[in-house]
PDB file of C-alpha atoms in Angstrom:
ATOM      1  CA  UNK Z   1      12.296 172.226  -1.255  1.00 56.00           C
ATOM      2  CA  UNK Z   2      10.391 175.501  -0.900  1.00 52.00           C
ATOM      3  CA  UNK Z   3      10.279 175.928  -4.699  1.00 61.00           C
ATOM      4  CA  UNK Z   4       8.963 172.358  -5.094  1.00 64.00           C
ATOM      5  CA  UNK Z   5       6.341 172.984  -2.381  1.00 60.00           C
ATOM      6  CA  UNK Z   6       5.193 176.220  -4.104  1.00 55.00           C
ATOM      7  CA  UNK Z   7       4.982 174.531  -7.468  1.00 68.00           C
ATOM      8  CA  UNK Z   8       3.015 171.636  -5.971  1.00 76.00           C
ATOM      9  CA  UNK Z   9       0.564 174.098  -4.381  1.00 77.00           C
ATOM     10  CA  UNK Z  10       0.287 175.988  -7.676  1.00 77.00           C
ATOM     11  CA  UNK Z  11      -0.360 172.792  -9.582  1.00 77.00           C
ATOM     12  CA  UNK Z  12      -2.957 171.743  -7.037  1.00 79.00           C
ATOM     13  CA  UNK Z  13      -4.614 175.191  -7.156  1.00 84.00           C
ATOM     14  CA  UNK Z  14      -4.631 175.134 -10.964  1.00 83.00           C
ATOM     15  CA  UNK Z  15      -6.102 171.636 -10.933  1.00 81.00           C
ATOM     16  CA  UNK Z  16      -8.830 172.706  -8.496  1.00 88.00           C
ATOM     17  CA  UNK Z  17      -9.583 175.794 -10.629  1.00 90.00           C
ATOM     18  CA  UNK Z  18      -9.768 173.670 -13.792  1.00 88.00           C
ATOM     19  CA  UNK Z  19     -12.119 171.170 -12.146  1.00 89.00           C
ATOM     20  CA  UNK Z  20     -14.314 174.019 -10.852  1.00 93.00           C
ATOM     21  CA  UNK Z  21     -14.393 175.585 -14.318  1.00 92.00           C
ATOM     22  CA  UNK Z  22     -15.386 172.316 -16.018  1.00 92.00           C
ATOM     23  CA  UNK Z  23     -17.980 171.555 -13.345  1.00 93.00           C
ATOM     24  CA  UNK Z  24     -19.415 175.078 -13.615  1.00 93.00           C
ATOM     25  CA  UNK Z  25     -19.637 174.808 -17.412  1.00 92.00           C
ATOM     26  CA  UNK Z  26     -21.364 171.423 -17.132  1.00 92.00           C
ATOM     27  CA  UNK Z  27     -23.893 172.707 -14.579  1.00 93.00           C
ATOM     28  CA  UNK Z  28     -24.567 175.780 -16.725  1.00 93.00           C
ATOM     29  CA  UNK Z  29     -25.145 173.498 -19.735  1.00 91.00           C
ATOM     30  CA  UNK Z  30     -27.618 171.361 -17.762  1.00 92.00           C
ATOM     31  CA  UNK Z  31     -29.436 174.427 -16.427  1.00 93.00           C
ATOM     32  CA  UNK Z  32     -29.742 175.923 -19.915  1.00 91.00           C
ATOM     33  CA  UNK Z  33     -31.114 172.635 -21.283  1.00 91.00           C
ATOM     34  CA  UNK Z  34     -33.707 172.526 -18.513  1.00 92.00           C
ATOM     35  CA  UNK Z  35     -34.698 176.152 -19.125  1.00 92.00           C
ATOM     36  CA  UNK Z  36     -34.980 175.467 -22.859  1.00 92.00           C
ATOM     37  CA  UNK Z  37     -37.179 172.428 -22.209  1.00 89.00           C
ATOM     38  CA  UNK Z  38     -39.406 174.390 -19.800  1.00 89.00           C
ATOM     39  CA  UNK Z  39     -39.726 177.205 -22.343  1.00 91.00           C
ATOM     40  CA  UNK Z  40     -40.744 174.684 -25.036  1.00 91.00           C
ATOM     41  CA  UNK Z  41     -43.298 173.083 -22.725  1.00 90.00           C
ATOM     42  CA  UNK Z  42     -44.774 176.463 -21.810  1.00 90.00           C
ATOM     43  CA  UNK Z  43     -45.045 177.486 -25.466  1.00 93.00           C
ATOM     44  CA  UNK Z  44     -46.714 174.161 -26.298  1.00 93.00           C
ATOM     45  CA  UNK Z  45     -49.143 174.570 -23.399  1.00 94.00           C
ATOM     46  CA  UNK Z  46     -49.911 178.151 -24.444  1.00 94.00           C
ATOM     47  CA  UNK Z  47     -50.709 177.109 -28.020  1.00 95.00           C
ATOM     48  CA  UNK Z  48     -52.905 174.197 -26.948  1.00 95.00           C
ATOM     49  CA  UNK Z  49     -54.865 176.276 -24.447  1.00 95.00           C
ATOM     50  CA  UNK Z  50     -55.427 179.111 -26.926  1.00 94.00           C
ATOM     51  CA  UNK Z  51     -56.517 176.560 -29.544  1.00 94.00           C
ATOM     52  CA  UNK Z  52     -59.050 175.228 -27.024  1.00 94.00           C
ATOM     53  CA  UNK Z  53     -60.393 178.732 -26.404  1.00 92.00           C
ATOM     54  CA  UNK Z  54     -60.669 179.443 -30.127  1.00 91.00           C
ATOM     55  CA  UNK Z  55     -62.412 176.139 -30.852  1.00 93.00           C
ATOM     56  CA  UNK Z  56     -64.805 176.713 -27.959  1.00 90.00           C
ATOM     57  CA  UNK Z  57     -65.529 180.140 -29.382  1.00 88.00           C
ATOM     58  CA  UNK Z  58     -66.170 178.471 -32.761  1.00 88.00           C
ATOM     59  CA  UNK Z  59     -68.779 176.065 -31.411  1.00 88.00           C
ATOM     60  CA  UNK Z  60     -70.470 178.880 -29.537  1.00 85.00           C
ATOM     61  CA  UNK Z  61     -70.743 180.852 -32.785  1.00 83.00           C
ATOM     62  CA  UNK Z  62     -72.939 178.049 -34.114  1.00 83.00           C
ATOM     63  CA  UNK Z  63     -75.166 178.204 -31.036  1.00 80.00           C
ATOM     64  CA  UNK Z  64     -75.793 181.914 -31.352  1.00 71.00           C
ATOM     65  CA  UNK Z  65     -79.298 182.980 -32.243  1.00 70.00           C
ATOM     66  CA  UNK Z  66     -78.206 186.427 -33.385  1.00 64.00           C
ATOM     67  CA  UNK Z  67     -78.526 186.819 -37.123  1.00 61.00           C
ATOM     68  CA  UNK Z  68     -75.400 188.990 -37.212  1.00 68.00           C
ATOM     69  CA  UNK Z  69     -73.171 186.253 -35.829  1.00 72.00           C
ATOM     70  CA  UNK Z  70     -70.695 184.948 -38.337  1.00 75.00           C
ATOM     71  CA  UNK Z  71     -70.194 181.219 -37.919  1.00 82.00           C
ATOM     72  CA  UNK Z  72     -66.621 180.032 -37.366  1.00 83.00           C
ATOM     73  CA  UNK Z  73     -65.646 176.887 -39.221  1.00 87.00           C
ATOM     74  CA  UNK Z  74     -63.999 173.960 -37.468  1.00 90.00           C
ATOM     75  CA  UNK Z  75     -63.482 170.288 -38.184  1.00 91.00           C
ATOM     76  CA  UNK Z  76     -63.966 167.168 -36.107  1.00 90.00           C
ATOM     77  CA  UNK Z  77     -60.259 166.472 -36.569  1.00 93.00           C
ATOM     78  CA  UNK Z  78     -59.360 169.852 -35.013  1.00 92.00           C
ATOM     79  CA  UNK Z  79     -61.604 169.223 -32.025  1.00 91.00           C
ATOM     80  CA  UNK Z  80     -60.202 165.725 -31.450  1.00 92.00           C
ATOM     81  CA  UNK Z  81     -56.611 166.940 -31.688  1.00 94.00           C
ATOM     82  CA  UNK Z  82     -57.323 169.771 -29.312  1.00 94.00           C
ATOM     83  CA  UNK Z  83     -59.043 167.480 -26.814  1.00 93.00           C
ATOM     84  CA  UNK Z  84     -56.164 164.985 -26.925  1.00 94.00           C
ATOM     85  CA  UNK Z  85     -53.591 167.755 -26.506  1.00 94.00           C
ATOM     86  CA  UNK Z  86     -55.507 169.226 -23.571  1.00 93.00           C
ATOM     87  CA  UNK Z  87     -55.775 165.822 -21.908  1.00 93.00           C
ATOM     88  CA  UNK Z  88     -52.003 165.421 -22.129  1.00 94.00           C
ATOM     89  CA  UNK Z  89     -50.790 168.907 -21.221  1.00 92.00           C
ATOM     90  CA  UNK Z  90     -53.067 170.581 -18.655  1.00 92.00           C
ATOM     91  CA  UNK Z  91     -52.704 170.243 -14.905  1.00 91.00           C
ATOM     92  CA  UNK Z  92     -56.179 171.504 -14.039  1.00 91.00           C
ATOM     93  CA  UNK Z  93     -58.692 168.836 -15.056  1.00 91.00           C
ATOM     94  CA  UNK Z  94     -61.500 171.412 -14.833  1.00 90.00           C
ATOM     95  CA  UNK Z  95     -60.221 172.920 -18.089  1.00 92.00           C
ATOM     96  CA  UNK Z  96     -60.768 169.617 -19.855  1.00 90.00           C
ATOM     97  CA  UNK Z  97     -64.198 169.337 -18.229  1.00 89.00           C
ATOM     98  CA  UNK Z  98     -65.249 172.841 -19.395  1.00 88.00           C
ATOM     99  CA  UNK Z  99     -64.041 172.094 -22.907  1.00 90.00           C
ATOM    100  CA  UNK Z 100     -66.098 168.885 -22.969  1.00 89.00           C
ATOM    101  CA  UNK Z 101     -69.172 170.661 -21.606  1.00 88.00           C
ATOM    102  CA  UNK Z 102     -68.919 173.369 -24.271  1.00 86.00           C
ATOM    103  CA  UNK Z 103     -68.861 170.699 -26.977  1.00 86.00           C
ATOM    104  CA  UNK Z 104     -71.738 168.721 -25.461  1.00 82.00           C
ATOM    105  CA  UNK Z 105     -69.750 165.620 -24.511  1.00 79.00           C
ATOM    106  CA  UNK Z 106     -71.065 163.434 -21.757  1.00 64.00           C
ATOM    107  CA  UNK Z 107     -73.917 163.685 -19.317  1.00 66.00           C
ATOM    108  CA  UNK Z 108     -73.185 166.853 -17.405  1.00 66.00           C
ATOM    109  CA  UNK Z 109     -75.446 168.807 -15.107  1.00 73.00           C
ATOM    110  CA  UNK Z 110     -74.000 172.083 -16.302  1.00 72.00           C
ATOM    111  CA  UNK Z 111     -75.955 173.846 -19.010  1.00 74.00           C
ATOM    112  CA  UNK Z 112     -74.031 175.025 -22.041  1.00 75.00           C
ATOM    113  CA  UNK Z 113     -74.275 178.782 -22.341  1.00 77.00           C
ATOM    114  CA  UNK Z 114     -72.132 181.577 -23.706  1.00 79.00           C
ATOM    115  CA  UNK Z 115     -70.696 182.352 -20.260  1.00 81.00           C
ATOM    116  CA  UNK Z 116     -68.685 179.138 -20.428  1.00 84.00           C
ATOM    117  CA  UNK Z 117     -66.098 180.986 -22.520  1.00 84.00           C
ATOM    118  CA  UNK Z 118     -65.478 183.351 -19.586  1.00 86.00           C
ATOM    119  CA  UNK Z 119     -64.951 180.415 -17.211  1.00 86.00           C
ATOM    120  CA  UNK Z 120     -62.572 178.770 -19.654  1.00 89.00           C
ATOM    121  CA  UNK Z 121     -60.620 182.003 -20.237  1.00 89.00           C
ATOM    122  CA  UNK Z 122     -60.095 182.476 -16.523  1.00 89.00           C
ATOM    123  CA  UNK Z 123     -58.967 178.870 -16.078  1.00 91.00           C
ATOM    124  CA  UNK Z 124     -56.513 179.254 -18.965  1.00 91.00           C
ATOM    125  CA  UNK Z 125     -55.130 182.444 -17.385  1.00 89.00           C
ATOM    126  CA  UNK Z 126     -54.443 180.537 -14.178  1.00 91.00           C
ATOM    127  CA  UNK Z 127     -52.959 177.540 -15.989  1.00 92.00           C
ATOM    128  CA  UNK Z 128     -50.536 179.786 -17.887  1.00 90.00           C
ATOM    129  CA  UNK Z 129     -49.557 181.674 -14.736  1.00 88.00           C
ATOM    130  CA  UNK Z 130     -51.124 185.021 -15.632  1.00 84.00           C
ATOM    131  CA  UNK Z 131     -52.723 185.341 -12.234  1.00 77.00           C
ATOM    132  CA  UNK Z 132     -55.499 183.992 -10.078  1.00 72.00           C
ATOM    133  CA  UNK Z 133     -57.643 187.088 -10.365  1.00 72.00           C
ATOM    134  CA  UNK Z 134     -60.567 186.487 -12.697  1.00 66.00           C
ATOM    135  CA  UNK Z 135     -61.190 188.935 -15.485  1.00 70.00           C
ATOM    136  CA  UNK Z 136     -64.035 189.273 -17.948  1.00 66.00           C
ATOM    137  CA  UNK Z 137     -66.584 188.566 -15.237  1.00 65.00           C
ATOM    138  CA  UNK Z 138     -69.577 189.730 -17.289  1.00 66.00           C
ATOM    139  CA  UNK Z 139     -70.630 186.279 -18.442  1.00 64.00           C
ATOM    140  CA  UNK Z 140     -73.631 187.701 -20.255  1.00 64.00           C
ATOM    141  CA  UNK Z 141     -71.326 189.528 -22.659  1.00 64.00           C
ATOM    142  CA  UNK Z 142     -68.266 187.294 -22.592  1.00 65.00           C
ATOM    143  CA  UNK Z 143     -69.015 185.778 -25.994  1.00 68.00           C
ATOM    144  CA  UNK Z 144     -68.654 188.329 -28.771  1.00 66.00           C
ATOM    145  CA  UNK Z 145     -71.495 187.198 -30.982  1.00 64.00           C
ATOM    146  CA  UNK Z 146     -71.299 190.272 -33.202  1.00 59.00           C
ATOM    147  CA  UNK Z 147     -69.485 193.569 -33.314  1.00 61.00           C
ATOM    148  CA  UNK Z 148     -71.806 196.446 -32.393  1.00 64.00           C
ATOM    149  CA  UNK Z 149     -72.031 199.365 -34.802  1.00 63.00           C
ATOM    150  CA  UNK Z 150     -70.586 197.337 -37.646  1.00 63.00           C
ATOM    151  CA  UNK Z 151     -72.005 195.985 -40.835  1.00 62.00           C
ATOM    152  CA  UNK Z 152     -72.254 192.219 -41.179  1.00 55.00           C
ATOM    153  CA  UNK Z 153     -70.074 190.610 -43.802  1.00 56.00           C
ATOM    154  CA  UNK Z 154     -71.697 190.451 -47.206  1.00 55.00           C
ATOM    155  CA  UNK Z 155     -72.341 187.072 -48.723  1.00 55.00           C
ATOM    156  CA  UNK Z 156     -71.652 186.248 -52.352  1.00 58.00           C
ATOM    157  CA  UNK Z 157     -75.380 186.391 -53.073  1.00 57.00           C
ATOM    158  CA  UNK Z 158     -75.548 189.979 -51.850  1.00 53.00           C
ATOM    159  CA  UNK Z 159     -72.643 191.156 -54.047  1.00 50.00           C
TER     160      UNK Z 159
END
């Protein structure tokens, strides 16, 4: 009777251990899937936000009055894709607003100036979790219209 009781307790303990092991493996699998999904979402958000900054920089290069400023090419398709991606992915609607202001969409009170890139950079930093502290506060020099002490690129006509 004692041997049967011990074997029953051992079987029960083994069964409990097996169930715990399977449950632990399943929970680990679910946690890893969630982490993988969150990592993918963060990478997607990062790419979209950096695309928005680069496209905003591109439009500002066309607004520059400095003769040394090299214009950055962009297409309407790129801008539309970026806008749609931003509208889907960002939590802070002010990012979408700043992007639209920079491109001249809508009837906004805010004047488009080169400092808008600084505002957008700081909003992107917050959205990506890099901190709430603003950096690049010198809005007058936030847009790099040309590189000081450098020679402008030569055109084909000059070669």
